[in-house]
Tab-separated table of C-alpha atoms in Angstrom:
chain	number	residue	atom	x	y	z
Y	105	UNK	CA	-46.048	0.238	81.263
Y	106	UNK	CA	-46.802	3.265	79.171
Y	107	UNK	CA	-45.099	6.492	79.295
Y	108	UNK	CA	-44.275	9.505	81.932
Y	109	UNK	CA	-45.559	13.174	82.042
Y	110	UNK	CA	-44.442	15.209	78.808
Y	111	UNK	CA	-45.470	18.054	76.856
Y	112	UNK	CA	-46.935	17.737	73.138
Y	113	UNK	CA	-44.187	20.545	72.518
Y	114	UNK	CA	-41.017	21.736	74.582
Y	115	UNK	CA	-41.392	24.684	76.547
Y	116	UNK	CA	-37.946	25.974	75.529
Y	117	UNK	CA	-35.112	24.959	73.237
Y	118	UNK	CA	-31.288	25.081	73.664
Y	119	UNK	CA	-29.883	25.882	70.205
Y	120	UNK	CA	-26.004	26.149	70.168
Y	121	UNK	CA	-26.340	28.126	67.020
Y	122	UNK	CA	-22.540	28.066	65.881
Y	123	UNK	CA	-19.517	25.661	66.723
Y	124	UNK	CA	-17.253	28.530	66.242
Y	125	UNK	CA	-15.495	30.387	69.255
Y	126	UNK	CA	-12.306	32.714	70.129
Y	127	UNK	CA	-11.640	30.628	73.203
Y	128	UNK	CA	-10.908	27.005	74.039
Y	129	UNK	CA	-12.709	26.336	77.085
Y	130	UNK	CA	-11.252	23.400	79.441
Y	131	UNK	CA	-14.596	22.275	80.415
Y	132	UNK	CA	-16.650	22.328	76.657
Y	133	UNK	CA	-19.830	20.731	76.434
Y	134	UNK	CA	-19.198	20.808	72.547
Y	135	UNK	CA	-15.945	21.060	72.181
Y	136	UNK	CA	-16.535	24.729	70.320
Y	137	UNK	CA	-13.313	25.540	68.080
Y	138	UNK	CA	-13.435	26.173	64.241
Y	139	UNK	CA	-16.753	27.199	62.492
Y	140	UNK	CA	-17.838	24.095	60.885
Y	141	UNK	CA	-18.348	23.724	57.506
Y	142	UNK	CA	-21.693	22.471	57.533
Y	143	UNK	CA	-23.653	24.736	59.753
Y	144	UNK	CA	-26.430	25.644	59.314
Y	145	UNK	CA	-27.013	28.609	56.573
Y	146	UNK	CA	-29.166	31.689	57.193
Y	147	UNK	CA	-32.306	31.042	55.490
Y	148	UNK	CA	-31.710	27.232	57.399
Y	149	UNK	CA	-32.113	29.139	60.735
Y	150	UNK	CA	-35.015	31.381	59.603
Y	151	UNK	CA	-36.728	28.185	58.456
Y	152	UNK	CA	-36.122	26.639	62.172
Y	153	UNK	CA	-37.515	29.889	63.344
Y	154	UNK	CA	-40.663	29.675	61.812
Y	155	UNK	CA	-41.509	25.505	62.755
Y	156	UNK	CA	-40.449	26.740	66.464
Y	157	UNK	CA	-43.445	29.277	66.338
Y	158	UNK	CA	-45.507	27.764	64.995
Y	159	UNK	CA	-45.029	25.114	67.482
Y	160	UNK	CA	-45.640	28.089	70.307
Y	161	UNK	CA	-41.979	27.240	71.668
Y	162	UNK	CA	-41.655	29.054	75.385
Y	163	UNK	CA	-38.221	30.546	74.965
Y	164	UNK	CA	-35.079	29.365	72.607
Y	165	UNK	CA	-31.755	29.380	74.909
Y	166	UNK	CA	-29.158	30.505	72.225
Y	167	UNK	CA	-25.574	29.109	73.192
Y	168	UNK	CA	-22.197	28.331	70.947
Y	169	UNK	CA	-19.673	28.123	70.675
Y	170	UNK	CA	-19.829	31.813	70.893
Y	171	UNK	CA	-23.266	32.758	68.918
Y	172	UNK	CA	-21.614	36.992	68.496
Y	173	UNK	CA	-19.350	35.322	65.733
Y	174	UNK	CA	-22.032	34.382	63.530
Y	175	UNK	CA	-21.665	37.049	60.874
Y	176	UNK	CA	-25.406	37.204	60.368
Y	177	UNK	CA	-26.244	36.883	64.287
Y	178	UNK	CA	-27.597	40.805	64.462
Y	179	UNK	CA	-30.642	39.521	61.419
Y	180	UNK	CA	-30.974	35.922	63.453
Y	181	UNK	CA	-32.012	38.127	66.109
Y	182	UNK	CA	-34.072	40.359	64.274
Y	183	UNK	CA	-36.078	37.421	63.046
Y	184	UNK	CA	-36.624	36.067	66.526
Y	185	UNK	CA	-38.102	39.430	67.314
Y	186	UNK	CA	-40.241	39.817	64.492
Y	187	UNK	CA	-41.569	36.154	65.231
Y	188	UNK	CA	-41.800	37.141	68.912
Y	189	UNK	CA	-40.070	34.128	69.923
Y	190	UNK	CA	-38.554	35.319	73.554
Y	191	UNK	CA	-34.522	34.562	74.163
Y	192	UNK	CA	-32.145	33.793	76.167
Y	193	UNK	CA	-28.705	34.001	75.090
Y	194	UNK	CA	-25.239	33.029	76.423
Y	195	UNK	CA	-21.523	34.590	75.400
Y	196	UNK	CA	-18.508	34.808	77.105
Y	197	UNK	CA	-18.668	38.078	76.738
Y	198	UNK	CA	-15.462	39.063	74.468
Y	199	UNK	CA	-16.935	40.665	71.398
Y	200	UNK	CA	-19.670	42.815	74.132
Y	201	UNK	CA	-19.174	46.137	72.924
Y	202	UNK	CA	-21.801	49.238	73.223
Y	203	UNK	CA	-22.932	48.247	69.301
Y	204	UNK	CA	-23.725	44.788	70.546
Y	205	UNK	CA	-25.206	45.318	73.787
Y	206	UNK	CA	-27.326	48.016	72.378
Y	207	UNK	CA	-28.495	45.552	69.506
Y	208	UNK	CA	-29.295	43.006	72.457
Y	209	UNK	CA	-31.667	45.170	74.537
Y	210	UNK	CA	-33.588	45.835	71.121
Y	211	UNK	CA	-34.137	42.452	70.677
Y	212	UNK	CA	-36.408	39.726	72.169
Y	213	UNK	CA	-33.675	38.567	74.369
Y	214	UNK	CA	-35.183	38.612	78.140
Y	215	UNK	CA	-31.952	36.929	79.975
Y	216	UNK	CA	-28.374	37.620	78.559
Y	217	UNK	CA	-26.207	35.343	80.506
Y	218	UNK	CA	-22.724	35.679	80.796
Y	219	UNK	CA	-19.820	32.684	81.258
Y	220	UNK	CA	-17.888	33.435	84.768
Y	221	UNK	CA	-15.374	30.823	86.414
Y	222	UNK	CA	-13.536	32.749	88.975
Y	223	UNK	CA	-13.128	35.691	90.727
Y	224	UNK	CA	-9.753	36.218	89.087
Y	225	UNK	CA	-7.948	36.726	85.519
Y	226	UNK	CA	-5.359	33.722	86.910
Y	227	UNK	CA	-8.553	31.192	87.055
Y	228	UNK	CA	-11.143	32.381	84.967
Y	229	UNK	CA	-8.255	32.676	81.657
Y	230	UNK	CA	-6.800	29.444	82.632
Y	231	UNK	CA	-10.020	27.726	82.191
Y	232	UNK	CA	-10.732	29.633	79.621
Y	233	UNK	CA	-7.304	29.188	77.799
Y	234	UNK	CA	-7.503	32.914	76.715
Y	235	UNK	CA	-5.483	35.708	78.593
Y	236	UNK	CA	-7.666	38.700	78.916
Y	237	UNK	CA	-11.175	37.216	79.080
Y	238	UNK	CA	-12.210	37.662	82.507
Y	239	UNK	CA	-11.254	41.493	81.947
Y	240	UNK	CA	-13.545	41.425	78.584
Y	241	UNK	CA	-16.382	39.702	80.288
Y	242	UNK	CA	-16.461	42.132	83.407
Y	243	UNK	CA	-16.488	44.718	80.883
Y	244	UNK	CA	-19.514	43.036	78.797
Y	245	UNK	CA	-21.472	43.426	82.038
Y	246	UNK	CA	-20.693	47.081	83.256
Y	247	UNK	CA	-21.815	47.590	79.802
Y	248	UNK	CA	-24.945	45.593	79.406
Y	249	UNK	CA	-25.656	46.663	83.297
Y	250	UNK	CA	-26.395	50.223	81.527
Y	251	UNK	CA	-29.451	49.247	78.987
Y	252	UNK	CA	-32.297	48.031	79.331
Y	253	UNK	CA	-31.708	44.390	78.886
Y	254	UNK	CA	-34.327	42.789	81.522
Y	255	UNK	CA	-32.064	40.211	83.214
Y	256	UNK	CA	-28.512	40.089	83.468
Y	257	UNK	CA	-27.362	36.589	84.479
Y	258	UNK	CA	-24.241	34.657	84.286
Y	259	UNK	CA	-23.023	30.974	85.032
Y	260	UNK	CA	-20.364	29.581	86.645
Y	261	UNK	CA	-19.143	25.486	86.319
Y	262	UNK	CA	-17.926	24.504	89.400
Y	263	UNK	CA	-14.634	22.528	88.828
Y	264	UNK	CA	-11.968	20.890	91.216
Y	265	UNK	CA	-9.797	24.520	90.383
Y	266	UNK	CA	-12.196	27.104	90.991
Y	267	UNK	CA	-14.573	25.403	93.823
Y	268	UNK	CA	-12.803	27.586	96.209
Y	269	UNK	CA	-13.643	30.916	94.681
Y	270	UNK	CA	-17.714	30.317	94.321
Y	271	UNK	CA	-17.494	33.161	97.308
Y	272	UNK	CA	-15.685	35.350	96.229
Y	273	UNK	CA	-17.056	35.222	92.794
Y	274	UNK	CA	-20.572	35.957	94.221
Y	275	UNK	CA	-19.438	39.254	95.855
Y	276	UNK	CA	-18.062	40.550	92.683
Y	277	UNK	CA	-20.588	39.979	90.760
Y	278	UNK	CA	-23.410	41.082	93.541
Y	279	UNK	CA	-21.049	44.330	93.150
Y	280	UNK	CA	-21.331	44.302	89.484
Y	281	UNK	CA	-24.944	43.991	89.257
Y	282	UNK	CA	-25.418	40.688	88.300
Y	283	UNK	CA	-29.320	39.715	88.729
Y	284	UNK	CA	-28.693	35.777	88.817
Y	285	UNK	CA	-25.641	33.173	89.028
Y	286	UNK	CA	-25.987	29.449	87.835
Y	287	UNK	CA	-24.042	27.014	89.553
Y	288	UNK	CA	-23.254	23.750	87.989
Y	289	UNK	CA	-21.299	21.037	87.972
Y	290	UNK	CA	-18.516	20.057	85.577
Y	291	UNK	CA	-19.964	17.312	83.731
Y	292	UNK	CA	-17.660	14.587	82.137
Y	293	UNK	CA	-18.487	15.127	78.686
Y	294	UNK	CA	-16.820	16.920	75.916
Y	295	UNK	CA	-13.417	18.636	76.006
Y	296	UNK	CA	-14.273	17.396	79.881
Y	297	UNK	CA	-13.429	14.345	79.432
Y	298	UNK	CA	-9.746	15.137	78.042
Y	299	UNK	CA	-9.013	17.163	81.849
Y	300	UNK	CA	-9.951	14.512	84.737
Y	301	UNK	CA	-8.343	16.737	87.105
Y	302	UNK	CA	-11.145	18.876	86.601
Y	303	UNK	CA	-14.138	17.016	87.753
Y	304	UNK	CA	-15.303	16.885	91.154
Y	305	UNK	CA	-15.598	14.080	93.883
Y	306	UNK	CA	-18.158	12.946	95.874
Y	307	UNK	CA	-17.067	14.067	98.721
Y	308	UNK	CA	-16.749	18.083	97.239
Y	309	UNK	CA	-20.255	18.370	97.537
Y	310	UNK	CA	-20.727	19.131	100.414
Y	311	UNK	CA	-18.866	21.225	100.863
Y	312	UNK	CA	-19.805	23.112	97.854
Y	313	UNK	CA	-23.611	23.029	99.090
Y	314	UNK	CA	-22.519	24.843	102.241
Y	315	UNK	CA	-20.729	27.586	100.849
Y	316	UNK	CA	-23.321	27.781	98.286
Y	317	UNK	CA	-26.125	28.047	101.513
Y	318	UNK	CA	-23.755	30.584	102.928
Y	319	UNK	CA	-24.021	32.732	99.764
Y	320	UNK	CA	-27.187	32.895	99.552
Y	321	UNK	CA	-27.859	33.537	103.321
Y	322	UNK	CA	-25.524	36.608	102.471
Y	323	UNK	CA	-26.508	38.062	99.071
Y	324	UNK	CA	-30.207	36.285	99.042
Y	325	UNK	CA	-31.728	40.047	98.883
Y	326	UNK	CA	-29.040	41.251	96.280
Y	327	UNK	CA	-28.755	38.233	93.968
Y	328	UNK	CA	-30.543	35.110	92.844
Y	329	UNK	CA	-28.424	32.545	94.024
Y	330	UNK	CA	-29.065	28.625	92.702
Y	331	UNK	CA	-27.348	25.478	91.175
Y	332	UNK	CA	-28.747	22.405	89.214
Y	333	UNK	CA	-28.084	18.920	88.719
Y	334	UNK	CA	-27.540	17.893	92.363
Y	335	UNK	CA	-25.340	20.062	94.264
Y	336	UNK	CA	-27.692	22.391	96.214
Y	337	UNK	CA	-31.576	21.561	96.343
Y	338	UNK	CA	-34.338	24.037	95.612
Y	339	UNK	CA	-36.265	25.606	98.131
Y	340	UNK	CA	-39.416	23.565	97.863
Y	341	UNK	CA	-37.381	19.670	97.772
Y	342	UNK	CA	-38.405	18.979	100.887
Y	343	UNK	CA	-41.757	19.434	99.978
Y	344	UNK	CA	-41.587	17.139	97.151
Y	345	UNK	CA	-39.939	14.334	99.085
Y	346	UNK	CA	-43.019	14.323	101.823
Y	347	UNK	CA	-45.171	13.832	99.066
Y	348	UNK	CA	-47.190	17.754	99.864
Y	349	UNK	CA	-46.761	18.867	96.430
Y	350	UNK	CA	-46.525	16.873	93.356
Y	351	UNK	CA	-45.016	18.676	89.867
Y	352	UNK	CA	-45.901	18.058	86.694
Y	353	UNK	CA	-42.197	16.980	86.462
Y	354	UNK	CA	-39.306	15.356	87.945
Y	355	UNK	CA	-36.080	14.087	87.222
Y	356	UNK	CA	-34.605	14.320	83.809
Y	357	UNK	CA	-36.574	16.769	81.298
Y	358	UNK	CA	-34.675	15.909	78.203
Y	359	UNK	CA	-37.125	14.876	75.801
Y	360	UNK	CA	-39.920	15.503	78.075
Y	361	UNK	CA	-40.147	19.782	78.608
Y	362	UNK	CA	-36.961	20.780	76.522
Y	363	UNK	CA	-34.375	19.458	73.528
Y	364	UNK	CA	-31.261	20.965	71.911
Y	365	UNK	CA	-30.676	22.148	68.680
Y	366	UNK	CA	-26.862	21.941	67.288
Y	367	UNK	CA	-25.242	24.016	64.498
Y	368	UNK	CA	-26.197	21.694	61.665
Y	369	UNK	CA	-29.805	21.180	62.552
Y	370	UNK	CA	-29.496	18.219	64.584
Y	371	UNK	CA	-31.780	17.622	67.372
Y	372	UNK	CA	-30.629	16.122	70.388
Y	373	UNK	CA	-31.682	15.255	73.849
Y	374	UNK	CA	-29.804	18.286	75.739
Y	375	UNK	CA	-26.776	19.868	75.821
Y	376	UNK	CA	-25.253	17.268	77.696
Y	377	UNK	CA	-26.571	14.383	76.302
Y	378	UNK	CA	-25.770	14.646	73.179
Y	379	UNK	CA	-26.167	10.914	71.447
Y	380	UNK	CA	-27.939	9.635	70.356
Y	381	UNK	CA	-29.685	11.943	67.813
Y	382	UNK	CA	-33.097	12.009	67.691
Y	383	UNK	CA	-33.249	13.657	63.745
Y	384	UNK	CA	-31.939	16.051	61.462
Y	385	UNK	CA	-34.314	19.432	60.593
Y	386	UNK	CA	-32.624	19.506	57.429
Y	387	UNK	CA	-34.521	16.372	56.690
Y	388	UNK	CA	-37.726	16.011	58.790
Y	389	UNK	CA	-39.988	18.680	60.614
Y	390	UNK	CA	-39.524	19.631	64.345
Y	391	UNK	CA	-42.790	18.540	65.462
Y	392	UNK	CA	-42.274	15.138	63.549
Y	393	UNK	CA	-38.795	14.627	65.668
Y	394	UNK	CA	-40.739	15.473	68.938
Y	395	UNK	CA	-43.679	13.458	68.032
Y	396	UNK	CA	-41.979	10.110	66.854
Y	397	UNK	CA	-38.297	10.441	67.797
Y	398	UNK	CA	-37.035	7.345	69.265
Y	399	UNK	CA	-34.775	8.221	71.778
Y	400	UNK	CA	-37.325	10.905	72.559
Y	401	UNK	CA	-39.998	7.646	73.520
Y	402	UNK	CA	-37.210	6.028	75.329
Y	403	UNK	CA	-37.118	9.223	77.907
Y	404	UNK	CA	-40.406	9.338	78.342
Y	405	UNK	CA	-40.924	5.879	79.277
Y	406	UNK	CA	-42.037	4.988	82.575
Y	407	UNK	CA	-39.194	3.500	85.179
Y	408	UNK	CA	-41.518	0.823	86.712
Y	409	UNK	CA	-39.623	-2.126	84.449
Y	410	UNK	CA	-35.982	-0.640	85.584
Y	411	UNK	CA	-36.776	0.173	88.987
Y	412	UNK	CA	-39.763	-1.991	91.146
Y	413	UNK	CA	-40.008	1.128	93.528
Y	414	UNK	CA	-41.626	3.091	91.074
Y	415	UNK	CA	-44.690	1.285	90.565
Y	416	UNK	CA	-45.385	2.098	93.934
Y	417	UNK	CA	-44.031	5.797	94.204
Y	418	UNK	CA	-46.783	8.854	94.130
Y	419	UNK	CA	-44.113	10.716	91.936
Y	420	UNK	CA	-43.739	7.431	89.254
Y	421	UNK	CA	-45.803	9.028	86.436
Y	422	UNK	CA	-44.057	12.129	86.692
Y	423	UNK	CA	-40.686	10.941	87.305
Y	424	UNK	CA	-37.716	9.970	85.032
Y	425	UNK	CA	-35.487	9.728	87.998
Y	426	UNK	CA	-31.969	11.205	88.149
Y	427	UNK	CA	-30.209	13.124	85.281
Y	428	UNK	CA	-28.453	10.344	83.238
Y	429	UNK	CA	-24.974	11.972	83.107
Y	430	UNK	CA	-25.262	11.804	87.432
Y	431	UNK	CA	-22.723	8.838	87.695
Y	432	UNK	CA	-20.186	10.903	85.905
Y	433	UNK	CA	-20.154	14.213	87.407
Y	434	UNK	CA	-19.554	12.165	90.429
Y	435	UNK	CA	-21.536	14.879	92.645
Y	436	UNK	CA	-22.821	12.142	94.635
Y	437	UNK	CA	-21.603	8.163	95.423
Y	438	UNK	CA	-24.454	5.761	94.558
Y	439	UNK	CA	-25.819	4.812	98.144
Y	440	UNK	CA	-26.071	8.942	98.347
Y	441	UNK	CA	-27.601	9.277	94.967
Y	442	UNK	CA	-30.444	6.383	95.137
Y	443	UNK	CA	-31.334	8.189	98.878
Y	444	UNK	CA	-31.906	11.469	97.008
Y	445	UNK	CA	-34.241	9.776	94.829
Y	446	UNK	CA	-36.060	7.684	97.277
Y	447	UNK	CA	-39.519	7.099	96.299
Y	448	UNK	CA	-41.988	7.943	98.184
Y	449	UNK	CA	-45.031	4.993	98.868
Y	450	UNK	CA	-48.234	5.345	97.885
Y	451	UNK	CA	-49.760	4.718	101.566
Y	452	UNK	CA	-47.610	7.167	103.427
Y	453	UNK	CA	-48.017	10.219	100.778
Y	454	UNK	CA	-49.963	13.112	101.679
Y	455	UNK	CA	-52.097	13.841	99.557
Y	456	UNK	CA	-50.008	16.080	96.705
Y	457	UNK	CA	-51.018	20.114	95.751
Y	458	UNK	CA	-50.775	22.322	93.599
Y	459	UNK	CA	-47.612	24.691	94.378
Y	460	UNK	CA	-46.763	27.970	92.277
Y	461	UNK	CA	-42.894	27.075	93.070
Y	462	UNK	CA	-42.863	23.253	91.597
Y	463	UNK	CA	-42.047	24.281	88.046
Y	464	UNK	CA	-38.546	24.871	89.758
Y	465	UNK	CA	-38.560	21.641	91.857
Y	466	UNK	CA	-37.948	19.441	88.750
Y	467	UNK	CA	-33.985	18.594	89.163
Y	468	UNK	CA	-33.852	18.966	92.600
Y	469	UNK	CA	-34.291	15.310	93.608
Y	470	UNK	CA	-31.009	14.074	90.849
């Protein structure tokens, strides 16, 4: 059958860079806690530096754990500048100080994104399990709002106990400065999967995708306003699913556009995803893993086998359908999920265009 659309290297890079952090987040993706043992050492990271230019790597997302504790983050940075490797990177915002936020306007980092998940001390620290953190983050952006860091962005997981703040939230942080706001679903993975009472239902998102219409009919000229993973579709869907513009790529990117480092050189599929593990950089070069990787083939194969429909779909050699962890984050029931990514037939497609947009259409039909 062959394989789907994907790109001979990714055009950016999640690295969570340490497993350390100060807090103990309900909702963990990687269950962040102690610094681990085996992470990876300085010279390690400046290694992984170089292959990633060398490969021409877009941008490197740096995540955590909380990267700030890394005692040799301020040279990690340096070394991304001096191998002009742009950045984004992601704290929760408690060890921001004037030093720091200084440090990260000097530095290649383009987007400094902040964790936010409530409008509140009372919600954000309780998901946070840290008293004092939503004061320390609001801080972190009044200061970072005053240098010249070129975005200011922060991200928000949309859970069962703060759903009903996503408004609220918005206005403060319009009033703060805030350039951009994430929303995404809880996912059912990591420290997750230990709070069930977390995760949302089917039938919350809905209602989520209203309020999250009403924000951005609102605050659409203050604030960029968007989610992911199937709660509120991008601008240009509907264009996509009447077959008048066709992107390079749908569905799932893992493997395809993008991969994630960990904090002992491991390279896996995304954040999320995170089994199985496509190779280790302590033992075999980047381009090697994204070349060869198994798991990385699998994700790039084409659906036809699995799903009939594809054969016959315009977006089939572009598409790897919905984002696997879907079922779990329970955003959408299965009849509503297989209508979202109905294909579209061959006969009855116009005939698909270019569109300047479509690199931001790619997970809005999971």
């Amino acid at each position: 059958m062959g394989s789907i659309s994907h790109l001979s290297s990714p055009i950016h890079i999640w690295w969570d860079i340490t497993r350390q952090c100060n807090l103990r987040c309900l909702h963990c993706y990687s269950c962040a806690s102690q610094r681990s043992e085996t992470e990876l050492t300085t010279e390690e990271v400046f290694g992984i530096i170089d292959q990633l230019k060398a490969m021409n790597i877009g941008y490197v997302y740096i995540l955590g754990g909380e990267p700030l504790l890394r005692s040799d983050f301020d040279i990690i940075l340096d070394y991304f500048s001096k191998a002009q490797i742009p950045l984004m990177l992601n704290t929760n915002g408690w060890f921001v100080d004037n030093h720091w936020a200084e440090k990260i306007s000097e530095s290649s980092v383009k987007q400094l994104r902040f964790s936010v998940d409530g409008c509140n001390a009372e919600t954000h620290d309780a998901l946070r399990q840290k008293k004092g953190s939503f004061e320390r983050v609001v801080n972190a952006i009044k200061i970072c709002r005053e240098t010249s860091i070129p975005l200011i962005s922060c991200s928000f997981t949309i859970t069962k106990h703060n759903m009903h703040e996503i408004q609220p939230t918005v206005d403060l942080l319009a009033k703060l400065g805030v350039d951009q706001i994430q929303f995404g679903p809880i996912s059912n993975t990591g420290r997750a999967s230990e709070h069930p009472q977390l995760l949302l239902e089917a039938n919350d998102t809905q209602g989520i995708a209203n309020i999250l219409s009403q924000c951005i009919n609102d605050y659409g000229d203050k604030i960029f306003i968007y989610s992911v993973d199937g709660i509120y579709d991008k601008p240009c869907t509907q264009c996509v699913k009447e077959g008048m513009v066709k992107p390079m790529f749908m569905g799932c990117l893992a493997g395809r556009t993008c991969c994630c480092i960990d904090w002992e050189g491991k390279v896996i599929p995304c954040l999320l995803k995170r089994e199985p593990v496509a190779g280790s950089l302590r033992e075999t070069p980047f381009q090697d893993i994204w070349d060869h990787a198994p798991v990385f083939n699998y994700m790039r194969r084409h659906r036809g086998a699995e799903y009939p429909e594809c054969n016959e779909c315009i977006y089939g050699d572009v598409c790897a359908r919905e984002c696997p962890l879907a079922q779990s984050q329970k955003t959408y029931g299965y009849h509503e999920r297989r209508e979202r990514i109905q294909s579209l037939p061959l006969e009855n497609a116009a005939k698909p265009v270019s569109c300047s947009l479509t690199g931001y259409c790619h997970n809005s039909l999971r």
